[in-house]
mmCIF file with all atom_site columns, C-alpha atoms in Angstrom:
data_model
loop_
_atom_site.group_PDB
_atom_site.id
_atom_site.type_symbol
_atom_site.label_atom_id
_atom_site.label_alt_id
_atom_site.label_comp_id
_atom_site.label_asym_id
_atom_site.label_entity_id
_atom_site.label_seq_id
_atom_site.pdbx_PDB_ins_code
_atom_site.Cartn_x
_atom_site.Cartn_y
_atom_site.Cartn_z
_atom_site.occupancy
_atom_site.B_iso_or_equiv
_atom_site.pdbx_formal_charge
_atom_site.auth_seq_id
_atom_site.auth_comp_id
_atom_site.auth_asym_id
_atom_site.auth_atom_id
_atom_site.pdbx_PDB_model_num
ATOM 1   C CA . MET F 1 1   ? 21.976 -38.430 29.321 1.00 0.00 ? 13  MET F CA 1
ATOM 2   C CA . VAL F 1 2   ? 21.069 -35.480 27.675 1.00 0.00 ? 14  VAL F CA 1
ATOM 3   C CA . PHE F 1 3   ? 20.650 -31.810 29.309 1.00 0.00 ? 15  PHE F CA 1
ATOM 4   C CA . ILE F 1 4   ? 18.890 -27.733 28.289 1.00 0.00 ? 16  ILE F CA 1
ATOM 5   C CA . SER F 1 5   ? 20.697 -24.654 29.439 1.00 0.00 ? 17  SER F CA 1
ATOM 6   C CA . GLU F 1 6   ? 18.603 -21.942 31.355 1.00 0.00 ? 18  GLU F CA 1
ATOM 7   C CA . LYS F 1 7   ? 18.192 -19.773 28.248 1.00 0.00 ? 19  LYS F CA 1
ATOM 8   C CA . ALA F 1 8   ? 17.355 -22.455 26.109 1.00 0.00 ? 20  ALA F CA 1
ATOM 9   C CA . LYS F 1 9   ? 14.354 -24.484 28.383 1.00 0.00 ? 21  LYS F CA 1
ATOM 10  C CA . SER F 1 10  ? 12.318 -20.739 28.283 1.00 0.00 ? 22  SER F CA 1
ATOM 11  C CA . LYS F 1 11  ? 13.062 -20.354 24.817 1.00 0.00 ? 23  LYS F CA 1
ATOM 12  C CA . LEU F 1 12  ? 11.874 -23.426 24.672 1.00 0.00 ? 24  LEU F CA 1
ATOM 13  C CA . ILE F 1 13  ? 8.997  -23.101 27.848 1.00 0.00 ? 25  ILE F CA 1
ATOM 14  C CA . SER F 1 14  ? 7.846  -20.025 25.286 1.00 0.00 ? 26  SER F CA 1
ATOM 15  C CA . LEU F 1 15  ? 7.743  -21.684 21.821 1.00 0.00 ? 27  LEU F CA 1
ATOM 16  C CA . MET F 1 16  ? 6.029  -24.746 23.351 1.00 0.00 ? 28  MET F CA 1
ATOM 17  C CA . LYS F 1 17  ? 3.115  -22.604 24.601 1.00 0.00 ? 29  LYS F CA 1
ATOM 18  C CA . GLU F 1 18  ? 2.803  -20.915 20.906 1.00 0.00 ? 30  GLU F CA 1
ATOM 19  C CA . GLU F 1 19  ? 2.295  -24.013 19.688 1.00 0.00 ? 31  GLU F CA 1
ATOM 20  C CA . GLY F 1 20  ? 0.401  -24.847 21.817 1.00 0.00 ? 32  GLY F CA 1
ATOM 21  C CA . PHE F 1 21  ? 2.342  -27.373 23.869 1.00 0.00 ? 33  PHE F CA 1
ATOM 22  C CA . SER F 1 22  ? 2.899  -27.802 27.305 1.00 0.00 ? 34  SER F CA 1
ATOM 23  C CA . HIS F 1 23  ? 5.795  -28.642 28.416 1.00 0.00 ? 35  HIS F CA 1
ATOM 24  C CA . ASN F 1 24  ? 4.563  -30.289 31.894 1.00 0.00 ? 36  ASN F CA 1
ATOM 25  C CA . VAL F 1 25  ? 2.804  -32.899 29.556 1.00 0.00 ? 37  VAL F CA 1
ATOM 26  C CA . SER F 1 26  ? 4.677  -32.792 26.090 1.00 0.00 ? 38  SER F CA 1
ATOM 27  C CA . PHE F 1 27  ? 7.744  -33.384 24.635 1.00 0.00 ? 39  PHE F CA 1
ATOM 28  C CA . VAL F 1 28  ? 10.853 -32.336 23.554 1.00 0.00 ? 40  VAL F CA 1
ATOM 29  C CA . ARG F 1 29  ? 12.196 -34.182 20.547 1.00 0.00 ? 41  ARG F CA 1
ATOM 30  C CA . PHE F 1 30  ? 15.953 -34.197 19.618 1.00 0.00 ? 42  PHE F CA 1
ATOM 31  C CA . GLY F 1 31  ? 17.273 -36.352 17.071 1.00 0.00 ? 43  GLY F CA 1
ATOM 32  C CA . VAL F 1 32  ? 20.243 -36.804 14.126 1.00 0.00 ? 44  VAL F CA 1
ATOM 33  C CA . LYS F 1 33  ? 19.548 -37.198 10.366 1.00 0.00 ? 45  LYS F CA 1
ATOM 34  C CA . SER F 1 34  ? 21.776 -37.844 8.070  1.00 0.00 ? 46  SER F CA 1
ATOM 35  C CA . GLY F 1 35  ? 22.629 -34.688 5.930  1.00 0.00 ? 47  GLY F CA 1
ATOM 36  C CA . GLY F 1 36  ? 23.793 -31.202 6.174  1.00 0.00 ? 48  GLY F CA 1
ATOM 37  C CA . CYS F 1 37  ? 27.262 -30.047 5.673  1.00 0.00 ? 49  CYS F CA 1
ATOM 38  C CA . SER F 1 38  ? 29.197 -31.493 8.963  1.00 0.00 ? 50  SER F CA 1
ATOM 39  C CA . GLY F 1 39  ? 27.750 -34.428 7.149  1.00 0.00 ? 51  GLY F CA 1
ATOM 40  C CA . MET F 1 40  ? 25.071 -35.136 10.459 1.00 0.00 ? 52  MET F CA 1
ATOM 41  C CA . SER F 1 41  ? 22.538 -32.554 11.067 1.00 0.00 ? 53  SER F CA 1
ATOM 42  C CA . TYR F 1 42  ? 20.317 -31.968 14.788 1.00 0.00 ? 54  TYR F CA 1
ATOM 43  C CA . GLU F 1 43  ? 16.527 -31.913 14.900 1.00 0.00 ? 55  GLU F CA 1
ATOM 44  C CA . LEU F 1 44  ? 14.728 -30.156 17.134 1.00 0.00 ? 56  LEU F CA 1
ATOM 45  C CA . THR F 1 45  ? 10.899 -30.470 17.716 1.00 0.00 ? 57  THR F CA 1
ATOM 46  C CA . PHE F 1 46  ? 7.531  -30.404 20.208 1.00 0.00 ? 58  PHE F CA 1
ATOM 47  C CA . ASP F 1 47  ? 5.885  -34.576 20.190 1.00 0.00 ? 59  ASP F CA 1
ATOM 48  C CA . GLN F 1 48  ? 2.706  -35.435 22.074 1.00 0.00 ? 60  GLN F CA 1
ATOM 49  C CA . GLU F 1 49  ? 3.410  -38.981 22.568 1.00 0.00 ? 61  GLU F CA 1
ATOM 50  C CA . LYS F 1 50  ? 6.907  -41.048 22.991 1.00 0.00 ? 62  LYS F CA 1
ATOM 51  C CA . GLN F 1 51  ? 6.920  -44.033 20.328 1.00 0.00 ? 63  GLN F CA 1
ATOM 52  C CA . LYS F 1 52  ? 8.295  -47.505 20.144 1.00 0.00 ? 64  LYS F CA 1
ATOM 53  C CA . GLY F 1 53  ? 12.111 -47.336 20.654 1.00 0.00 ? 65  GLY F CA 1
ATOM 54  C CA . ASP F 1 54  ? 12.252 -43.783 21.991 1.00 0.00 ? 66  ASP F CA 1
ATOM 55  C CA . ARG F 1 55  ? 14.260 -43.302 25.143 1.00 0.00 ? 67  ARG F CA 1
ATOM 56  C CA . LEU F 1 56  ? 12.877 -40.237 27.556 1.00 0.00 ? 68  LEU F CA 1
ATOM 57  C CA . PHE F 1 57  ? 15.537 -38.338 29.232 1.00 0.00 ? 69  PHE F CA 1
ATOM 58  C CA . GLN F 1 58  ? 13.919 -35.816 32.023 1.00 0.00 ? 70  GLN F CA 1
ATOM 59  C CA . HIS F 1 59  ? 16.485 -33.143 32.523 1.00 0.00 ? 71  HIS F CA 1
ATOM 60  C CA . GLN F 1 60  ? 15.071 -30.496 35.689 1.00 0.00 ? 72  GLN F CA 1
ATOM 61  C CA . GLU F 1 61  ? 11.064 -30.553 34.962 1.00 0.00 ? 73  GLU F CA 1
ATOM 62  C CA . MET F 1 62  ? 11.609 -31.098 30.952 1.00 0.00 ? 74  MET F CA 1
ATOM 63  C CA . LYS F 1 63  ? 11.505 -34.362 29.527 1.00 0.00 ? 75  LYS F CA 1
ATOM 64  C CA . ILE F 1 64  ? 13.215 -35.122 26.073 1.00 0.00 ? 76  ILE F CA 1
ATOM 65  C CA . LEU F 1 65  ? 12.995 -37.476 23.289 1.00 0.00 ? 77  LEU F CA 1
ATOM 66  C CA . ILE F 1 66  ? 15.674 -39.401 22.040 1.00 0.00 ? 78  ILE F CA 1
ATOM 67  C CA . ASP F 1 67  ? 15.442 -41.986 18.912 1.00 0.00 ? 79  ASP F CA 1
ATOM 68  C CA . GLN F 1 68  ? 17.089 -45.001 19.105 1.00 0.00 ? 80  GLN F CA 1
ATOM 69  C CA . ASN F 1 69  ? 19.245 -44.781 16.216 1.00 0.00 ? 81  ASN F CA 1
ATOM 70  C CA . SER F 1 70  ? 19.955 -40.982 17.711 1.00 0.00 ? 82  SER F CA 1
ATOM 71  C CA . ILE F 1 71  ? 20.890 -41.288 20.721 1.00 0.00 ? 83  ILE F CA 1
ATOM 72  C CA . PRO F 1 72  ? 24.824 -42.542 20.497 1.00 0.00 ? 84  PRO F CA 1
ATOM 73  C CA . TYR F 1 73  ? 25.287 -39.326 18.378 1.00 0.00 ? 85  TYR F CA 1
ATOM 74  C CA . LEU F 1 74  ? 23.793 -37.130 21.619 1.00 0.00 ? 86  LEU F CA 1
ATOM 75  C CA . GLU F 1 75  ? 24.716 -38.714 24.790 1.00 0.00 ? 87  GLU F CA 1
ATOM 76  C CA . GLY F 1 76  ? 26.024 -35.915 26.639 1.00 0.00 ? 88  GLY F CA 1
ATOM 77  C CA . THR F 1 77  ? 25.218 -33.497 24.158 1.00 0.00 ? 89  THR F CA 1
ATOM 78  C CA . THR F 1 78  ? 23.649 -29.716 25.701 1.00 0.00 ? 90  THR F CA 1
ATOM 79  C CA . LEU F 1 79  ? 21.066 -27.690 23.351 1.00 0.00 ? 91  LEU F CA 1
ATOM 80  C CA . GLU F 1 80  ? 21.683 -23.929 23.898 1.00 0.00 ? 92  GLU F CA 1
ATOM 81  C CA . TYR F 1 81  ? 19.895 -20.797 23.354 1.00 0.00 ? 93  TYR F CA 1
ATOM 82  C CA . SER F 1 82  ? 21.889 -17.636 21.603 1.00 0.00 ? 94  SER F CA 1
ATOM 83  C CA . ASP F 1 83  ? 20.382 -14.231 21.360 1.00 0.00 ? 95  ASP F CA 1
ATOM 84  C CA . GLY F 1 84  ? 23.195 -12.795 21.013 1.00 0.00 ? 96  GLY F CA 1
ATOM 85  C CA . LEU F 1 85  ? 24.534 -10.695 17.638 1.00 0.00 ? 97  LEU F CA 1
ATOM 86  C CA . ASN F 1 86  ? 27.067 -13.483 15.935 1.00 0.00 ? 98  ASN F CA 1
ATOM 87  C CA . GLY F 1 87  ? 23.531 -15.587 15.602 1.00 0.00 ? 99  GLY F CA 1
ATOM 88  C CA . LYS F 1 88  ? 19.789 -16.428 17.160 1.00 0.00 ? 100 LYS F CA 1
ATOM 89  C CA . GLY F 1 89  ? 18.844 -19.486 17.983 1.00 0.00 ? 101 GLY F CA 1
ATOM 90  C CA . PHE F 1 90  ? 19.234 -23.012 18.944 1.00 0.00 ? 102 PHE F CA 1
ATOM 91  C CA . TYR F 1 91  ? 22.051 -25.014 18.548 1.00 0.00 ? 103 TYR F CA 1
ATOM 92  C CA . PHE F 1 92  ? 24.142 -28.242 19.975 1.00 0.00 ? 104 PHE F CA 1
ATOM 93  C CA . LYS F 1 93  ? 26.653 -28.380 22.333 1.00 0.00 ? 105 LYS F CA 1
ATOM 94  C CA . ASN F 1 94  ? 27.518 -32.220 22.152 1.00 0.00 ? 106 ASN F CA 1
ATOM 95  C CA . PRO F 1 95  ? 31.273 -33.740 23.146 1.00 0.00 ? 107 PRO F CA 1
ATOM 96  C CA . ASN F 1 96  ? 30.727 -36.681 20.333 1.00 0.00 ? 108 ASN F CA 1
ATOM 97  C CA . ALA F 1 97  ? 31.102 -33.981 17.200 1.00 0.00 ? 109 ALA F CA 1
ATOM 98  C CA . LYS F 1 98  ? 34.621 -34.554 15.557 1.00 0.00 ? 110 LYS F CA 1
ATOM 99  C CA . HIS F 1 99  ? 34.315 -31.917 13.145 1.00 0.00 ? 111 HIS F CA 1
ATOM 100 C CA . THR F 1 100 ? 30.964 -28.777 13.185 1.00 0.00 ? 112 THR F CA 1
ATOM 101 C CA . CYS F 1 101 ? 30.292 -26.775 11.084 1.00 0.00 ? 113 CYS F CA 1
ATOM 102 C CA . GLY F 1 102 ? 30.242 -23.513 11.314 1.00 0.00 ? 114 GLY F CA 1
ATOM 103 C CA . CYS F 1 103 ? 26.184 -22.457 11.644 1.00 0.00 ? 115 CYS F CA 1
ATOM 104 C CA . GLY F 1 104 ? 26.106 -24.952 14.083 1.00 0.00 ? 116 GLY F CA 1
ATOM 105 C CA . LYS F 1 105 ? 23.494 -27.492 12.675 1.00 0.00 ? 117 LYS F CA 1
ATOM 106 C CA . SER F 1 106 ? 25.440 -30.224 11.702 1.00 0.00 ? 118 SER F CA 1
ATOM 107 C CA . PHE F 1 107 ? 28.275 -32.757 13.046 1.00 0.00 ? 119 PHE F CA 1
ATOM 108 C CA . SER F 1 108 ? 30.765 -35.259 11.725 1.00 0.00 ? 120 SER F CA 1
ATOM 109 C CA . SER F 1 109 ? 31.643 -38.160 15.038 1.00 0.00 ? 121 SER F CA 1
#
């Protein structure tokens, strides 16, 4: 299971509207890929379709897709959003990350 904080959910819904998506029918896609200063980096996009091998999670009214290869890295992760002085944007709180870079956009497991 993965989670989205209330603040991140509000920002996602706003961004989805701006980009022509509806959170009622579209998906938020979480993923990881090789790269970044800690070895793996997070991906966050919007999608209209579920692909073969995707797993669908529902958190509150948000529909989240994660590809099969990313699931072990993201299990239990919460997407957060900060608009404070120390940084602005989305970041992942990942209990599987053994090391996270300072920007919060990459990790190692």
